[in-house]
mmCIF file of N, CA, C and O in Angstrom:
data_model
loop_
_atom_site.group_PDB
_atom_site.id
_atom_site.type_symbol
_atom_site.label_atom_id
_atom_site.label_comp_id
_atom_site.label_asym_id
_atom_site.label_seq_id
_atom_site.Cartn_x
_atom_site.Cartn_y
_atom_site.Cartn_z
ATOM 1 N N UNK A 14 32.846 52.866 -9.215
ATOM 2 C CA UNK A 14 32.546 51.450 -9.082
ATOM 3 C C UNK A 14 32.680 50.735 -10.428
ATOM 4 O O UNK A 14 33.201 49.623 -10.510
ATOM 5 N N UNK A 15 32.101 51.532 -11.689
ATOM 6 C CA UNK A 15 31.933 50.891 -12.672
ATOM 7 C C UNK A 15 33.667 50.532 -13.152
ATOM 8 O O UNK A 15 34.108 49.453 -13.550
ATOM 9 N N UNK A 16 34.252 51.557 -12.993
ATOM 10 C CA UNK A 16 35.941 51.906 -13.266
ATOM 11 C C UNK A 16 36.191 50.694 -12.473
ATOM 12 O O UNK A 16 35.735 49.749 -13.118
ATOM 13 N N UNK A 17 36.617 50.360 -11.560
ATOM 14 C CA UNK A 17 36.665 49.043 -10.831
ATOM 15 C C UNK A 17 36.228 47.450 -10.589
ATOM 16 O O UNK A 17 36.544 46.563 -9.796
ATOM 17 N N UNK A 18 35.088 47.630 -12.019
ATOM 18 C CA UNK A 18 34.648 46.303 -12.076
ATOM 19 C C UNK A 18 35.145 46.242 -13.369
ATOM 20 O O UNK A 18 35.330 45.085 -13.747
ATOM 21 N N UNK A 19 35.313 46.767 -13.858
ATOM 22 C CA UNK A 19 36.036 46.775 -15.201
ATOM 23 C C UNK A 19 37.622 46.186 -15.064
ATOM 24 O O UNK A 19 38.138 45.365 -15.822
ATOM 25 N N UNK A 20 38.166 46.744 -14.050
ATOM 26 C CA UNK A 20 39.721 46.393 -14.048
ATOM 27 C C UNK A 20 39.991 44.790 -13.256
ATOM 28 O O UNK A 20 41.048 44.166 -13.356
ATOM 29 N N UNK A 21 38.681 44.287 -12.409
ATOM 30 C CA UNK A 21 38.614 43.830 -12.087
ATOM 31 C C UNK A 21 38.119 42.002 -12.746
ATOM 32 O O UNK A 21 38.430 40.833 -12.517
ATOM 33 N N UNK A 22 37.125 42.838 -13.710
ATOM 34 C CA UNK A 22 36.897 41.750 -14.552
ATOM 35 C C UNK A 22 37.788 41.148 -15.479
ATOM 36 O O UNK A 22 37.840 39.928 -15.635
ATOM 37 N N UNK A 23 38.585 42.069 -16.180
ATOM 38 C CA UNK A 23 39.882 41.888 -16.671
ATOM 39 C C UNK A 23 40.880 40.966 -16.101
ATOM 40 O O UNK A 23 41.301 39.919 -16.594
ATOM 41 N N UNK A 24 41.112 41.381 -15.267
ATOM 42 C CA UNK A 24 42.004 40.628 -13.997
ATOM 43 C C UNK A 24 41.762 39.082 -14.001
ATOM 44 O O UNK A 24 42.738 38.370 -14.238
ATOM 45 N N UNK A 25 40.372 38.415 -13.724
ATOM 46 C CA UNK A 25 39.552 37.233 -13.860
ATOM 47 C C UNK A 25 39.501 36.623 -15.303
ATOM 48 O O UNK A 25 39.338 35.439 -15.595
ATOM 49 N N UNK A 26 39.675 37.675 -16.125
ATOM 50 C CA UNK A 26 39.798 37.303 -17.722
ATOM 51 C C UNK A 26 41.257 36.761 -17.790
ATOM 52 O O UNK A 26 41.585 35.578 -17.871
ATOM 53 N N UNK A 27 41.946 37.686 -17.750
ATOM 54 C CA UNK A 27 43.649 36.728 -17.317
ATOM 55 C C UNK A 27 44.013 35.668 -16.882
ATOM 56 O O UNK A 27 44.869 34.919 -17.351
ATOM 57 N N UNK A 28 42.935 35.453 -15.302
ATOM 58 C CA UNK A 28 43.819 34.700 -15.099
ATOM 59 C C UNK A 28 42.857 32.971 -15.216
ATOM 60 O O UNK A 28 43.170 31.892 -14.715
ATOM 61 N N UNK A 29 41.674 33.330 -16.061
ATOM 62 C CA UNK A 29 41.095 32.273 -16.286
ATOM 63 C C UNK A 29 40.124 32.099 -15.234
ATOM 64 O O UNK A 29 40.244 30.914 -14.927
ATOM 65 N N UNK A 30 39.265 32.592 -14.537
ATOM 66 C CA UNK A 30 38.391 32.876 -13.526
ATOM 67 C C UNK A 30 37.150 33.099 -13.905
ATOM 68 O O UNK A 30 36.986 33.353 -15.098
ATOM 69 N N UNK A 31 36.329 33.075 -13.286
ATOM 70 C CA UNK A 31 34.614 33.466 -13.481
ATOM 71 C C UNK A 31 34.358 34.621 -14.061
ATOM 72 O O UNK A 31 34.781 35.563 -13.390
ATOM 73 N N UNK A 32 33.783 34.954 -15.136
ATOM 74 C CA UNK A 32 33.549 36.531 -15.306
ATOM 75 C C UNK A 32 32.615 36.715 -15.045
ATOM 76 O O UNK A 32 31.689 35.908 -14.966
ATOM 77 N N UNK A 33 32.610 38.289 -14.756
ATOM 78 C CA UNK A 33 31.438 39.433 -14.507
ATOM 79 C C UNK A 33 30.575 39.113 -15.722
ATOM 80 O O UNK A 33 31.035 38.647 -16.764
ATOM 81 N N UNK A 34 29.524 39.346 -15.552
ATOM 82 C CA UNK A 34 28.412 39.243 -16.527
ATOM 83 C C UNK A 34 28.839 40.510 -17.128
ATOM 84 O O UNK A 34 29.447 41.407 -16.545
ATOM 85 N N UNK A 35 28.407 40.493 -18.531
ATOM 86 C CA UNK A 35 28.319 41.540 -19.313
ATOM 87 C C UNK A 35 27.180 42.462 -18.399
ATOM 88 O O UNK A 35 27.618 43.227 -17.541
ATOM 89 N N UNK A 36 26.120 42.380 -18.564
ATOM 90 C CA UNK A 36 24.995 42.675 -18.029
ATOM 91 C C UNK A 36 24.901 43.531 -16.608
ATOM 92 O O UNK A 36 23.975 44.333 -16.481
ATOM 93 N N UNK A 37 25.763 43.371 -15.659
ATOM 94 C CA UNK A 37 26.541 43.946 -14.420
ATOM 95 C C UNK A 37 27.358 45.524 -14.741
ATOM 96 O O UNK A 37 27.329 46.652 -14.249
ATOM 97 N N UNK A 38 28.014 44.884 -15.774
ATOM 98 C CA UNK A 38 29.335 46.299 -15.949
ATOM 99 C C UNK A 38 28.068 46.958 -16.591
ATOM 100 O O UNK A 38 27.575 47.646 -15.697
ATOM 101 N N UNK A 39 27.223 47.078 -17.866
ATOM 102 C CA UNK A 39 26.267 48.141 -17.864
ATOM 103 C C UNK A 39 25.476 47.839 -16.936
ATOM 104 O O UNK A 39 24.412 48.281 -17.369
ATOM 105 N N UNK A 40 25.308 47.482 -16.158
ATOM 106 C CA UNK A 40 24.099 48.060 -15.352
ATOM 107 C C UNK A 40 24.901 49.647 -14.357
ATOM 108 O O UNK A 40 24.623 50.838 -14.213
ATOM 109 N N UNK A 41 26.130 48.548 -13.823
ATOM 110 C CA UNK A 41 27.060 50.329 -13.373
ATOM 111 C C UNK A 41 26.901 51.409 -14.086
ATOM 112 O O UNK A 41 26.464 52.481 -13.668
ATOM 113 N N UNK A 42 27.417 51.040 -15.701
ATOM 114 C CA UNK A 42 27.288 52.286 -16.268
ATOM 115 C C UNK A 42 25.765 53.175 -16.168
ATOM 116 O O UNK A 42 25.550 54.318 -15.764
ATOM 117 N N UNK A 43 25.142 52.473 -16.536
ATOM 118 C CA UNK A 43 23.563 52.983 -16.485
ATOM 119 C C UNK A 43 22.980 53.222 -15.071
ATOM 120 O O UNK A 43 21.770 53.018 -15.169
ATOM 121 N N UNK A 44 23.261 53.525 -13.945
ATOM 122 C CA UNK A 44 23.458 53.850 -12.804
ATOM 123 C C UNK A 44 24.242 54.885 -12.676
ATOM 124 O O UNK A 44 24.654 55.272 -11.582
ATOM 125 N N UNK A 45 24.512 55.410 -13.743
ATOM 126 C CA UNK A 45 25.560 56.952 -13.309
ATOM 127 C C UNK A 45 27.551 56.663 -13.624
ATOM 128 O O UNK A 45 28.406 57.546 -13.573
ATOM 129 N N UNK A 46 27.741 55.436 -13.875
ATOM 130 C CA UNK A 46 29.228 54.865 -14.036
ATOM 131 C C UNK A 46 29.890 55.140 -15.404
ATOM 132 O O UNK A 46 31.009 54.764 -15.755
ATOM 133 N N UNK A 47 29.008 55.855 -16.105
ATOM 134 C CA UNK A 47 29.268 55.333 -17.590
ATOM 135 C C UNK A 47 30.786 55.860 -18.150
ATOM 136 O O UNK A 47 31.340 55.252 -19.066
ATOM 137 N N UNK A 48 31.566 57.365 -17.339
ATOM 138 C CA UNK A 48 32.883 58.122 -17.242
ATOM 139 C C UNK A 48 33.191 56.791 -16.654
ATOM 140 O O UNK A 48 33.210 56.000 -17.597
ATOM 141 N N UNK A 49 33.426 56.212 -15.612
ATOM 142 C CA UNK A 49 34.394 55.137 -14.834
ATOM 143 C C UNK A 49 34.041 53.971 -15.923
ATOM 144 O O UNK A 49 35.033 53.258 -15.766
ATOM 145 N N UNK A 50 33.230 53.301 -16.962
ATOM 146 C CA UNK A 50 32.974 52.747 -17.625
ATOM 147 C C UNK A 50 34.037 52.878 -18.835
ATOM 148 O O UNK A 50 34.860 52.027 -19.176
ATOM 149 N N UNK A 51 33.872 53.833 -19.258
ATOM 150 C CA UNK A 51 34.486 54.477 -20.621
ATOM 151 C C UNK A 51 36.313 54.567 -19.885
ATOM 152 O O UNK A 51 37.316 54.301 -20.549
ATOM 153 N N UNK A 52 36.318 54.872 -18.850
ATOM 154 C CA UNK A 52 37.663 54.834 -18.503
ATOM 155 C C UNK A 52 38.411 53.485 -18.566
ATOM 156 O O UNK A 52 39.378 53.213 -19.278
ATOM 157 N N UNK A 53 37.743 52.658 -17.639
ATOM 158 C CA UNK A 53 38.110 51.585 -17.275
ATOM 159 C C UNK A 53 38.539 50.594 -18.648
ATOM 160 O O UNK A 53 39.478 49.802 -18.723
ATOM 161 N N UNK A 54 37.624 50.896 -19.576
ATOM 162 C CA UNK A 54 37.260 49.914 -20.728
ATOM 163 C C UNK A 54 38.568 50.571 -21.487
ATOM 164 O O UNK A 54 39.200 49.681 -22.056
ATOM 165 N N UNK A 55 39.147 51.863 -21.655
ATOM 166 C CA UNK A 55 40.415 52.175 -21.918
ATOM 167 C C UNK A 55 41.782 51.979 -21.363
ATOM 168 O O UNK A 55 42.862 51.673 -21.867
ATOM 169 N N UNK A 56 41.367 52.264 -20.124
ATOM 170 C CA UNK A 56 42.874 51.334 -19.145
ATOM 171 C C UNK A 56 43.385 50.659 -19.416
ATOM 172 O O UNK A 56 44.408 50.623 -20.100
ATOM 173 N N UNK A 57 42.584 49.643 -18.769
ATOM 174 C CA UNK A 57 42.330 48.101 -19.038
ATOM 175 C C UNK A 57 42.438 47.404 -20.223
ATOM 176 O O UNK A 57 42.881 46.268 -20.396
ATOM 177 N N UNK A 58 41.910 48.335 -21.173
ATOM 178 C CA UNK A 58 41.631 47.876 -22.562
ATOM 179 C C UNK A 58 40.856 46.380 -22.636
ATOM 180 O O UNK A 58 41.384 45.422 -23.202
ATOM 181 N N UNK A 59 39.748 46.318 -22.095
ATOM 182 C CA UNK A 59 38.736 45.486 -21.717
ATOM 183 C C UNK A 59 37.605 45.610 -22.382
ATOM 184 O O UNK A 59 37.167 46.750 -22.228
ATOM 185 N N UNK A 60 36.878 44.901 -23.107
ATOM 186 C CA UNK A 60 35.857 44.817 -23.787
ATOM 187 C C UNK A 60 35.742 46.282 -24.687
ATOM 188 O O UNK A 60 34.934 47.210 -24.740
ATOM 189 N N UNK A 61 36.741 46.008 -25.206
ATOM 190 C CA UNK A 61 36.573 47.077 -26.786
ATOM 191 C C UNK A 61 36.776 46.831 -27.911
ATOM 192 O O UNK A 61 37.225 47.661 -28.701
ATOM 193 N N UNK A 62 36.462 45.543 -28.233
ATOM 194 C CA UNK A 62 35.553 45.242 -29.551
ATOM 195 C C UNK A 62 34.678 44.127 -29.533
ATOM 196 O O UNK A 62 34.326 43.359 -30.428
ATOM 197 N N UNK A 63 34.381 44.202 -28.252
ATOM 198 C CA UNK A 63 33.049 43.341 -28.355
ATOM 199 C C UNK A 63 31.465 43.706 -28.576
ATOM 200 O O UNK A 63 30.902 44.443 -27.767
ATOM 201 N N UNK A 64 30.862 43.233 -29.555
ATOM 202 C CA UNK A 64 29.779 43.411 -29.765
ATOM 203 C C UNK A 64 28.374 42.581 -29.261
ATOM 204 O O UNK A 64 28.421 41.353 -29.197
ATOM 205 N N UNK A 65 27.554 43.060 -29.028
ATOM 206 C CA UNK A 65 27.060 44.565 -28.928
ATOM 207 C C UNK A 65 27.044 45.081 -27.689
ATOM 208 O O UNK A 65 26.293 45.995 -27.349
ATOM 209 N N UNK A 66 28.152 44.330 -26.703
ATOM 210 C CA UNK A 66 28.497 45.757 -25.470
ATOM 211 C C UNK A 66 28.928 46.524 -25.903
ATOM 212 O O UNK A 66 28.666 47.570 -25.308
ATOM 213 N N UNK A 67 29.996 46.732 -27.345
ATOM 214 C CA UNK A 67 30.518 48.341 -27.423
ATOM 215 C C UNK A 67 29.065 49.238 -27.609
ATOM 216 O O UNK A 67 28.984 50.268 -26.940
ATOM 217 N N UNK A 68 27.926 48.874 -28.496
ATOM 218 C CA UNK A 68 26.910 49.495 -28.922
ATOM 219 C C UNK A 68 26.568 50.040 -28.007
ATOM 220 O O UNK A 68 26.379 51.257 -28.018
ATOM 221 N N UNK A 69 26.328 49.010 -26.563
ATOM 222 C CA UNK A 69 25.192 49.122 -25.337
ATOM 223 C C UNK A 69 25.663 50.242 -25.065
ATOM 224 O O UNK A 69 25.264 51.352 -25.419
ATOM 225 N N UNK A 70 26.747 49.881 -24.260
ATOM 226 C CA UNK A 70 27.578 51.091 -23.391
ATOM 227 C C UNK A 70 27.684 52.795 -23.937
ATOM 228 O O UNK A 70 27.762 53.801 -23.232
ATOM 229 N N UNK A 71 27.656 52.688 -25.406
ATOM 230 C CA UNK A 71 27.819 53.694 -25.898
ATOM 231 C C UNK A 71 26.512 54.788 -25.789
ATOM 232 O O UNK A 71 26.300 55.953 -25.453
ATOM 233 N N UNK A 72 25.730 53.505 -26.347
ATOM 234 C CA UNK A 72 24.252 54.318 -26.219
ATOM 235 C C UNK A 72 23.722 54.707 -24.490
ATOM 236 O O UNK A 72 22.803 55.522 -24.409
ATOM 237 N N UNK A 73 24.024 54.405 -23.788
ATOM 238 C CA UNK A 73 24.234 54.631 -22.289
ATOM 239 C C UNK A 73 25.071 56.021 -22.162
ATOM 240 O O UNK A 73 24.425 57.067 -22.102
ATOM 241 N N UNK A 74 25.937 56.045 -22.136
ATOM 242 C CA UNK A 74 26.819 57.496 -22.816
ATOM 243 C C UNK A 74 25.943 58.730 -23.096
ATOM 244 O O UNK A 74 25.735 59.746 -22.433
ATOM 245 N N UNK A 75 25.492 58.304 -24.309
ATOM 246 C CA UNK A 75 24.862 58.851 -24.987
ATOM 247 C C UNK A 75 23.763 59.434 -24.065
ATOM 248 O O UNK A 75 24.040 60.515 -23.544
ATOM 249 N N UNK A 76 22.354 58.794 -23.736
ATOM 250 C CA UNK A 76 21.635 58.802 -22.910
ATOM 251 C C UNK A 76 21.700 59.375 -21.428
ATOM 252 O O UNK A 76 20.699 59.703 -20.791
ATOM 253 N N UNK A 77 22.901 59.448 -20.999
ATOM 254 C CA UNK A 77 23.006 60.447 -20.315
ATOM 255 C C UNK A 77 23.912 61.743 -20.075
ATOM 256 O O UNK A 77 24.140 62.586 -19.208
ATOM 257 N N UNK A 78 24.282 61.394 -21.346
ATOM 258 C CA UNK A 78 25.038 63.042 -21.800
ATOM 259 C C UNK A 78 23.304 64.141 -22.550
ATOM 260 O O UNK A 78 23.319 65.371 -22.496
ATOM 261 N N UNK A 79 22.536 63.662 -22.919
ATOM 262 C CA UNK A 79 21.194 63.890 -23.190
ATOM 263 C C UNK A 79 20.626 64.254 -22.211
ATOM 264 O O UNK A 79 20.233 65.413 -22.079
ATOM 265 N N UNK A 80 20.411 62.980 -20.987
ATOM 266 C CA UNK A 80 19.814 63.474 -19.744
ATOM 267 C C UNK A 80 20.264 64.670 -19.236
ATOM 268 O O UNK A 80 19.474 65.550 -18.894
ATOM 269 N N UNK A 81 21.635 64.804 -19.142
ATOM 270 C CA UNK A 81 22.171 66.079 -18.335
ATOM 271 C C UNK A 81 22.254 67.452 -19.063
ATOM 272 O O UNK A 81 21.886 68.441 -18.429
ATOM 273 N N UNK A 82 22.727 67.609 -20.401
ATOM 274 C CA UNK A 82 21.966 68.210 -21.043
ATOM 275 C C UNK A 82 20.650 69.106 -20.644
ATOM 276 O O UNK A 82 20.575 70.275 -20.263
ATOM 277 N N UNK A 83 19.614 68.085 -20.882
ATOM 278 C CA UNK A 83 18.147 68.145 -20.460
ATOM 279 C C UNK A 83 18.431 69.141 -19.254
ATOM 280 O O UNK A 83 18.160 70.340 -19.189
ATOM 281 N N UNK A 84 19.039 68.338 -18.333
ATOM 282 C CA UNK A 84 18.978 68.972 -16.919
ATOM 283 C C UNK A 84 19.367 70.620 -16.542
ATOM 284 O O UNK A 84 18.901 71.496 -15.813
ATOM 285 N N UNK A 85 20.647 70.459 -17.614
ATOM 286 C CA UNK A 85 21.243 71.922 -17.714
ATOM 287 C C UNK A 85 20.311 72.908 -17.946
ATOM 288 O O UNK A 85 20.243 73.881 -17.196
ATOM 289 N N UNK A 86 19.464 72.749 -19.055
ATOM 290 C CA UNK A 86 18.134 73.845 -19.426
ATOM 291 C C UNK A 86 17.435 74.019 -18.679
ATOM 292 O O UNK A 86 16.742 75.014 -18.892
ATOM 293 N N UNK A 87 17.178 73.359 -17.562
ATOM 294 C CA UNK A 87 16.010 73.545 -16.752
ATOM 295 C C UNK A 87 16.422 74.739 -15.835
ATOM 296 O O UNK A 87 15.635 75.173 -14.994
#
């Protein structure tokens, strides 16, 4: 989903249209999207140097490469 609002928001960025809230695309990521996030944002090449969504998103990443991690030990 997150991979898809990403390519999608892009799309609306082109062609001069309403955008997706920043706030939306991480919330996908932070919901489990953050691979379709990180993809999309490379595809697309969509919001990669904007600050501080690059920060957000990253630390989201982060946070659940940690979580799962975590999970693995158990």
């Amino acid at each position: 989903m997150a991979f898809s609002l990403f390519g999608m928001d892009k799309r609306r960025a082109r062609r001069g249209l309403r955008r997706l809230p920043e706030r939306t695309l991480l919330l996908w990521a932070m919901a489990g999207g953050s691979a379709g996030a990180l993809a999309g944002r490379r595809l697309f090449r969509h919001k990669t140097r904007k600050q501080p969504f690059s920060t957000l998103l990253w630390l989201i990443v982060a946070a659940q490469a940690i979580a799962a991690a975590a999970w693995a030990l158990l």
